[in-house]
């Protein structure tokens, strides 16, 4: 029996380090086990990557309490048991691949490897559930329910400052609580810097799910998301 556990541990270790990407694997809370005092997590089955770039001096989507907020809109087409979100800035050794989302500004500024920001992320869900002709306006006038936020995570690589200031969070759905259940709908990932200051430079945002969710959409603005939704 001990041998089997050892083999599992070794193969998980191999998966972790044989992956070509420069970030560590994105591991889920769900199915987490402790074997011989060692915590073993399985990677998210489905990881969607979004490469972005914010130019210094850009107009944020919102300013609250002196902080500049930007949003990524996320359409989740069915209820999910868990969602993981992480954000790393700057993007150094990673390159976008075929299914990844890439902002135009990212392509235009791909040679800027030095600008970055101390990331901070949040997840909220819109009160609007129906994609009709008034969708964009309804969302703007609707409310948002917060699911959580994260500033710094020790699981991610250090920033050029030498600090582990990148962000990661895992949200587990609580089906018994309407404000904690990860139901089908429109979510937004908010990002800013923890300290008041400039959001600038490249970043990668990743959304991890324990099940494959076909039809997941990420967009930088509501009109863009609506256009993709309507084209499906
Ligand atoms: Ca941070």
Tab-separated table of C-alpha atoms and ligand atoms in Angstrom:
chain	number	residue	atom	x	y	z
A	1	UNK	CA	0.000	0.000	0.000
A	2	UNK	CA	2.839	2.370	0.938
A	3	UNK	CA	4.391	1.692	-2.476
A	4	UNK	CA	1.209	2.761	-4.286
A	5	UNK	CA	1.057	6.051	-2.382
A	6	UNK	CA	4.717	6.621	-3.136
A	7	UNK	CA	4.112	5.990	-6.838
A	8	UNK	CA	1.173	8.425	-6.839
A	9	UNK	CA	3.275	11.042	-5.084
A	10	UNK	CA	6.160	10.574	-7.536
A	11	UNK	CA	3.923	10.755	-10.618
A	12	UNK	CA	2.234	13.932	-9.315
A	13	UNK	CA	5.679	15.375	-8.685
A	14	UNK	CA	6.681	14.518	-12.288
A	15	UNK	CA	3.533	16.158	-13.707
A	16	UNK	CA	4.299	19.283	-11.681
A	17	UNK	CA	7.771	19.708	-13.123
A	18	UNK	CA	7.496	18.238	-16.618
A	19	UNK	CA	5.014	20.916	-17.684
A	20	UNK	CA	6.534	23.355	-20.197
A	21	UNK	CA	4.883	26.454	-18.727
A	22	UNK	CA	6.930	28.620	-16.399
A	23	UNK	CA	4.209	28.929	-13.776
A	24	UNK	CA	3.644	26.114	-11.287
A	25	UNK	CA	0.629	23.888	-12.054
A	26	UNK	CA	-2.666	25.424	-11.014
A	27	UNK	CA	-3.975	23.039	-8.375
A	28	UNK	CA	-7.519	22.741	-7.079
A	29	UNK	CA	-8.893	22.575	-3.545
A	30	UNK	CA	-11.374	19.898	-4.560
A	31	UNK	CA	-10.027	16.377	-4.133
A	32	UNK	CA	-7.140	17.623	-1.959
A	33	UNK	CA	-5.591	14.784	0.099
A	34	UNK	CA	-2.987	14.498	2.782
A	35	UNK	CA	-0.712	11.505	2.278
A	36	UNK	CA	1.943	10.831	4.920
A	37	UNK	CA	1.632	14.406	6.130
A	38	UNK	CA	2.144	15.772	2.609
A	39	UNK	CA	-0.648	17.772	0.985
A	40	UNK	CA	-1.417	16.507	-2.506
A	41	UNK	CA	-3.603	18.511	-4.850
A	42	UNK	CA	-4.731	17.709	-8.372
A	43	UNK	CA	-4.388	20.361	-11.086
A	44	UNK	CA	-7.485	22.042	-12.498
A	45	UNK	CA	-8.720	20.067	-15.510
A	46	UNK	CA	-9.510	23.202	-17.473
A	47	UNK	CA	-7.367	26.354	-17.386
A	48	UNK	CA	-8.213	29.405	-19.495
A	49	UNK	CA	-5.420	31.974	-19.904
A	50	UNK	CA	-5.786	35.669	-20.592
A	51	UNK	CA	-2.737	37.764	-21.538
A	52	UNK	CA	-3.162	41.467	-20.931
A	53	UNK	CA	-1.247	44.703	-20.854
A	54	UNK	CA	-2.182	47.996	-19.226
A	55	UNK	CA	-0.394	51.066	-20.536
A	56	UNK	CA	0.907	53.474	-17.935
A	57	UNK	CA	-1.594	56.342	-17.536
A	58	UNK	CA	-4.585	54.329	-18.889
A	59	UNK	CA	-8.095	55.273	-17.821
A	60	UNK	CA	-9.322	52.576	-15.429
A	61	UNK	CA	-12.789	51.009	-15.654
A	62	UNK	CA	-13.577	52.420	-12.227
A	63	UNK	CA	-11.940	54.466	-9.479
A	64	UNK	CA	-12.861	53.596	-5.905
A	65	UNK	CA	-11.162	54.823	-2.752
A	66	UNK	CA	-8.300	56.259	-4.794
A	67	UNK	CA	-7.611	52.876	-6.400
A	68	UNK	CA	-7.809	52.164	-10.114
A	69	UNK	CA	-9.888	49.123	-10.969
A	70	UNK	CA	-9.909	47.162	-14.211
A	71	UNK	CA	-12.269	44.309	-15.015
A	72	UNK	CA	-12.291	41.092	-16.975
A	73	UNK	CA	-15.790	39.804	-17.669
A	74	UNK	CA	-16.338	36.079	-17.420
A	75	UNK	CA	-19.344	34.186	-18.702
A	76	UNK	CA	-19.823	30.830	-16.962
A	77	UNK	CA	-22.369	28.766	-18.940
A	78	UNK	CA	-23.207	26.221	-16.225
A	79	UNK	CA	-22.912	25.771	-12.454
A	80	UNK	CA	-19.422	24.744	-11.323
A	81	UNK	CA	-18.176	23.218	-8.044
A	82	UNK	CA	-15.024	25.349	-7.832
A	83	UNK	CA	-13.242	28.186	-9.625
A	84	UNK	CA	-9.605	29.172	-9.209
A	85	UNK	CA	-8.253	32.550	-10.298
A	86	UNK	CA	-4.671	33.686	-10.339
A	87	UNK	CA	-2.856	36.695	-11.719
A	88	UNK	CA	0.849	37.177	-12.286
A	89	UNK	CA	2.657	40.360	-13.387
A	90	UNK	CA	4.826	40.806	-15.377
A	91	UNK	CA	4.671	38.041	-18.003
A	92	UNK	CA	8.252	36.953	-18.587
A	93	UNK	CA	8.892	33.473	-19.996
A	94	UNK	CA	5.382	32.534	-21.057
A	95	UNK	CA	3.973	32.883	-24.554
A	96	UNK	CA	0.302	32.849	-25.550
A	97	UNK	CA	-0.828	29.648	-27.244
A	98	UNK	CA	-3.723	28.899	-29.587
A	99	UNK	CA	-6.786	28.916	-27.285
A	100	UNK	CA	-5.512	31.761	-25.072
A	101	UNK	CA	-7.098	35.194	-24.987
A	102	UNK	CA	-4.652	37.982	-25.878
A	103	UNK	CA	-5.364	41.704	-25.573
A	104	UNK	CA	-4.248	43.857	-28.540
A	105	UNK	CA	-2.220	46.001	-26.130
A	106	UNK	CA	-0.384	42.860	-25.060
A	107	UNK	CA	0.684	42.119	-28.640
A	108	UNK	CA	1.719	45.729	-29.209
A	109	UNK	CA	3.842	45.826	-26.051
A	110	UNK	CA	5.231	42.292	-25.969
A	111	UNK	CA	8.796	43.663	-25.822
A	112	UNK	CA	8.121	45.420	-22.502
A	113	UNK	CA	9.342	42.862	-19.968
A	114	UNK	CA	9.935	45.277	-17.120
A	115	UNK	CA	6.677	47.116	-16.275
A	116	UNK	CA	4.545	45.308	-13.724
A	117	UNK	CA	2.221	45.919	-10.797
A	118	UNK	CA	1.526	44.407	-7.386
A	119	UNK	CA	-1.620	42.472	-8.311
A	120	UNK	CA	-4.866	42.275	-6.313
A	121	UNK	CA	-7.889	40.324	-7.575
A	122	UNK	CA	-11.572	39.908	-6.747
A	123	UNK	CA	-14.489	37.848	-8.056
A	124	UNK	CA	-18.075	39.100	-8.245
A	125	UNK	CA	-21.268	37.864	-9.905
A	126	UNK	CA	-23.827	40.078	-11.647
A	127	UNK	CA	-27.489	40.186	-10.604
A	128	UNK	CA	-28.353	40.046	-14.324
A	129	UNK	CA	-28.931	36.512	-15.596
A	130	UNK	CA	-30.686	37.015	-18.912
A	131	UNK	CA	-28.781	37.771	-22.136
A	132	UNK	CA	-31.378	39.880	-23.959
A	133	UNK	CA	-31.174	43.121	-25.972
A	134	UNK	CA	-30.862	45.182	-22.774
A	135	UNK	CA	-28.050	43.030	-21.379
A	136	UNK	CA	-25.198	45.560	-21.348
A	137	UNK	CA	-27.346	48.358	-19.892
A	138	UNK	CA	-28.930	46.019	-17.323
A	139	UNK	CA	-25.519	44.838	-16.134
A	140	UNK	CA	-24.303	48.426	-15.783
A	141	UNK	CA	-27.368	49.253	-13.677
A	142	UNK	CA	-27.379	45.927	-11.825
A	143	UNK	CA	-25.583	44.907	-8.640
A	144	UNK	CA	-22.623	42.639	-7.956
A	145	UNK	CA	-22.201	39.976	-5.285
A	146	UNK	CA	-18.673	39.467	-3.999
A	147	UNK	CA	-17.208	35.954	-3.744
A	148	UNK	CA	-13.795	36.887	-2.441
A	149	UNK	CA	-10.513	38.643	-3.057
A	150	UNK	CA	-6.797	38.027	-2.811
A	151	UNK	CA	-3.742	40.217	-2.639
A	152	UNK	CA	-0.650	38.055	-2.246
A	153	UNK	CA	-0.066	34.328	-2.654
A	154	UNK	CA	3.047	32.427	-1.640
A	155	UNK	CA	2.239	29.765	-4.271
A	156	UNK	CA	3.260	32.001	-7.177
A	157	UNK	CA	6.688	33.205	-8.378
A	158	UNK	CA	8.189	36.375	-6.929
A	159	UNK	CA	7.778	39.690	-8.716
A	160	UNK	CA	10.927	41.543	-9.896
A	161	UNK	CA	10.868	43.377	-6.533
A	162	UNK	CA	11.686	40.029	-4.887
A	163	UNK	CA	8.291	39.915	-3.140
A	164	UNK	CA	5.623	37.247	-3.546
A	165	UNK	CA	2.959	39.819	-4.377
A	166	UNK	CA	1.109	37.924	-7.155
A	167	UNK	CA	-2.466	36.792	-6.473
A	168	UNK	CA	-4.320	33.486	-6.306
A	169	UNK	CA	-7.682	32.408	-4.911
A	170	UNK	CA	-9.934	29.390	-4.980
A	171	UNK	CA	-13.672	29.702	-4.548
A	172	UNK	CA	-15.699	26.614	-3.671
A	173	UNK	CA	-19.394	26.670	-4.529
A	174	UNK	CA	-21.828	26.453	-1.616
A	175	UNK	CA	-25.044	25.293	-3.273
A	176	UNK	CA	-27.060	25.926	-0.087
A	177	UNK	CA	-26.259	29.657	-0.103
A	178	UNK	CA	-27.419	31.720	-3.117
A	179	UNK	CA	-24.659	34.298	-2.562
A	180	UNK	CA	-21.944	31.624	-2.358
A	181	UNK	CA	-23.128	29.220	-5.072
A	182	UNK	CA	-21.185	29.285	-8.348
A	183	UNK	CA	-24.193	29.286	-10.636
A	184	UNK	CA	-24.427	29.927	-14.373
A	185	UNK	CA	-24.032	33.613	-15.126
A	186	UNK	CA	-21.904	36.683	-15.616
A	187	UNK	CA	-18.916	37.201	-13.328
A	188	UNK	CA	-16.239	39.825	-13.277
A	189	UNK	CA	-12.678	39.579	-12.112
A	190	UNK	CA	-11.576	42.908	-10.709
A	191	UNK	CA	-7.912	43.774	-10.596
A	192	UNK	CA	-5.902	46.640	-9.246
A	193	UNK	CA	-2.770	47.203	-7.189
A	194	UNK	CA	-2.927	46.594	-3.468
A	195	UNK	CA	-1.381	49.929	-2.652
A	196	UNK	CA	-2.713	53.083	-4.264
A	197	UNK	CA	-0.812	53.526	-7.480
A	198	UNK	CA	-0.446	52.761	-11.121
A	199	UNK	CA	-1.681	49.523	-12.709
A	200	UNK	CA	0.805	49.079	-15.534
A	201	UNK	CA	2.586	46.434	-17.536
A	202	UNK	CA	1.869	42.897	-18.627
A	203	UNK	CA	-0.095	40.298	-16.728
A	204	UNK	CA	-1.479	36.820	-17.164
A	205	UNK	CA	-4.821	35.925	-15.617
A	206	UNK	CA	-5.831	32.274	-15.420
A	207	UNK	CA	-9.174	30.769	-14.553
A	208	UNK	CA	-9.117	27.146	-13.473
A	209	UNK	CA	-12.050	24.748	-13.253
A	210	UNK	CA	-12.281	21.187	-12.016
A	211	UNK	CA	-14.567	20.284	-14.901
A	212	UNK	CA	-14.381	21.309	-18.535
A	213	UNK	CA	-16.944	24.081	-19.144
A	214	UNK	CA	-17.474	24.523	-22.879
A	215	UNK	CA	-18.703	28.004	-23.729
A	216	UNK	CA	-16.723	29.901	-21.093
A	217	UNK	CA	-15.997	33.420	-22.374
A	218	UNK	CA	-13.609	36.082	-21.093
A	219	UNK	CA	-13.645	39.656	-22.404
A	220	UNK	CA	-12.214	43.012	-21.344
A	221	UNK	CA	-15.543	44.789	-21.716
A	222	UNK	CA	-19.270	44.032	-21.688
A	223	UNK	CA	-19.878	44.893	-25.343
A	224	UNK	CA	-17.156	42.467	-26.376
A	225	UNK	CA	-18.619	39.727	-24.217
A	226	UNK	CA	-22.132	40.365	-25.543
A	227	UNK	CA	-20.879	40.143	-29.155
A	228	UNK	CA	-19.239	36.753	-28.466
A	229	UNK	CA	-22.347	35.491	-26.622
A	230	UNK	CA	-24.607	36.482	-29.520
A	231	UNK	CA	-22.343	34.883	-32.114
A	232	UNK	CA	-22.663	31.460	-30.455
B	1	LIG	CA1	-0.467	41.646	-4.392
